[in-house]
Amino acid sequence: MPGSTDSSTRTMGALTIGGLVAVTAYTVALGSNGWLWFGWVVLGLITVGMVATRSA
């Protein structure tokens, strides 16, 4: 169905948001780590790609 998301896309979205919270908490507690932020950006781009392909 156009406009609907399946469970795998919702799971990726939840993981992306959870990853953002975890990376932010790590940064606040222990200082910034560029690799963690890079990993989160890659995860976010994959999630955006999944959403875009589901919408098309």
PDB file of C-alpha atoms in Angstrom:
ATOM      1  CA  MET A   1       0.000   0.000   0.000  1.00  0.00           C
ATOM      2  CA  PRO A   2       1.346   3.469  -0.780  1.00  0.00           C
ATOM      3  CA  GLY A   3       1.980   5.554   2.303  1.00  0.00           C
ATOM      4  CA  SER A   4       2.045   2.637   4.720  1.00  0.00           C
ATOM      5  CA  THR A   5       5.124   1.307   6.443  1.00  0.00           C
ATOM      6  CA  ASP A   6       5.849  -2.309   7.155  1.00  0.00           C
ATOM      7  CA  SER A   7       7.288  -3.658  10.388  1.00  0.00           C
ATOM      8  CA  SER A   8      10.893  -3.739   9.170  1.00  0.00           C
ATOM      9  CA  THR A   9      10.805  -0.024   8.322  1.00  0.00           C
ATOM     10  CA  ARG A  10       9.289   0.765  11.711  1.00  0.00           C
ATOM     11  CA  THR A  11      11.968  -1.356  13.390  1.00  0.00           C
ATOM     12  CA  MET A  12      14.726   0.496  11.520  1.00  0.00           C
ATOM     13  CA  GLY A  13      13.186   3.801  12.566  1.00  0.00           C
ATOM     14  CA  ALA A  14      13.098   2.704  16.196  1.00  0.00           C
ATOM     15  CA  LEU A  15      16.719   1.524  16.006  1.00  0.00           C
ATOM     16  CA  THR A  16      17.762   4.824  14.452  1.00  0.00           C
ATOM     17  CA  ILE A  17      16.076   6.847  17.201  1.00  0.00           C
ATOM     18  CA  GLY A  18      17.443   4.505  19.874  1.00  0.00           C
ATOM     19  CA  GLY A  19      20.897   4.811  18.343  1.00  0.00           C
ATOM     20  CA  LEU A  20      20.653   8.593  18.430  1.00  0.00           C
ATOM     21  CA  VAL A  21      19.739   8.496  22.119  1.00  0.00           C
ATOM     22  CA  ALA A  22      22.599   6.084  22.880  1.00  0.00           C
ATOM     23  CA  VAL A  23      25.211   8.069  20.935  1.00  0.00           C
ATOM     24  CA  THR A  24      24.048  11.324  22.530  1.00  0.00           C
ATOM     25  CA  ALA A  25      24.206   9.786  26.021  1.00  0.00           C
ATOM     26  CA  TYR A  26      27.706   8.439  25.296  1.00  0.00           C
ATOM     27  CA  THR A  27      28.803  11.855  24.052  1.00  0.00           C
ATOM     28  CA  VAL A  28      27.454  13.602  27.144  1.00  0.00           C
ATOM     29  CA  ALA A  29      28.968  11.062  29.541  1.00  0.00           C
ATOM     30  CA  LEU A  30      32.339  10.277  27.951  1.00  0.00           C
ATOM     31  CA  GLY A  31      32.941  12.800  25.197  1.00  0.00           C
ATOM     32  CA  SER A  32      32.454  12.742  21.468  1.00  0.00           C
ATOM     33  CA  ASN A  33      33.442   9.761  19.344  1.00  0.00           C
ATOM     34  CA  GLY A  34      33.434  10.442  15.606  1.00  0.00           C
ATOM     35  CA  TRP A  35      33.003   6.788  14.650  1.00  0.00           C
ATOM     36  CA  LEU A  36      29.800   6.493  16.681  1.00  0.00           C
ATOM     37  CA  TRP A  37      28.355   9.566  14.995  1.00  0.00           C
ATOM     38  CA  PHE A  38      29.460   8.282  11.594  1.00  0.00           C
ATOM     39  CA  GLY A  39      27.745   4.954  12.304  1.00  0.00           C
ATOM     40  CA  TRP A  40      24.577   6.725  13.356  1.00  0.00           C
ATOM     41  CA  VAL A  41      24.562   8.837  10.171  1.00  0.00           C
ATOM     42  CA  VAL A  42      24.967   5.686   8.057  1.00  0.00           C
ATOM     43  CA  LEU A  43      22.109   4.015   9.959  1.00  0.00           C
ATOM     44  CA  GLY A  44      19.964   7.110   9.431  1.00  0.00           C
ATOM     45  CA  LEU A  45      20.678   7.156   5.699  1.00  0.00           C
ATOM     46  CA  ILE A  46      19.763   3.477   5.411  1.00  0.00           C
ATOM     47  CA  THR A  47      16.509   4.168   7.250  1.00  0.00           C
ATOM     48  CA  VAL A  48      15.691   7.126   5.003  1.00  0.00           C
ATOM     49  CA  GLY A  49      16.416   4.932   1.987  1.00  0.00           C
ATOM     50  CA  MET A  50      14.046   2.256   3.279  1.00  0.00           C
ATOM     51  CA  VAL A  51      11.294   4.817   3.822  1.00  0.00           C
ATOM     52  CA  ALA A  52      11.852   6.291   0.366  1.00  0.00           C
ATOM     53  CA  THR A  53      11.649   2.909  -1.353  1.00  0.00           C
ATOM     54  CA  ARG A  54       8.488   1.994   0.554  1.00  0.00           C
ATOM     55  CA  SER A  55       6.851   5.272  -0.524  1.00  0.00           C
ATOM     56  CA  ALA A  56       7.709   4.862  -4.202  1.00  0.00           C
TER      57      ALA A  56
END
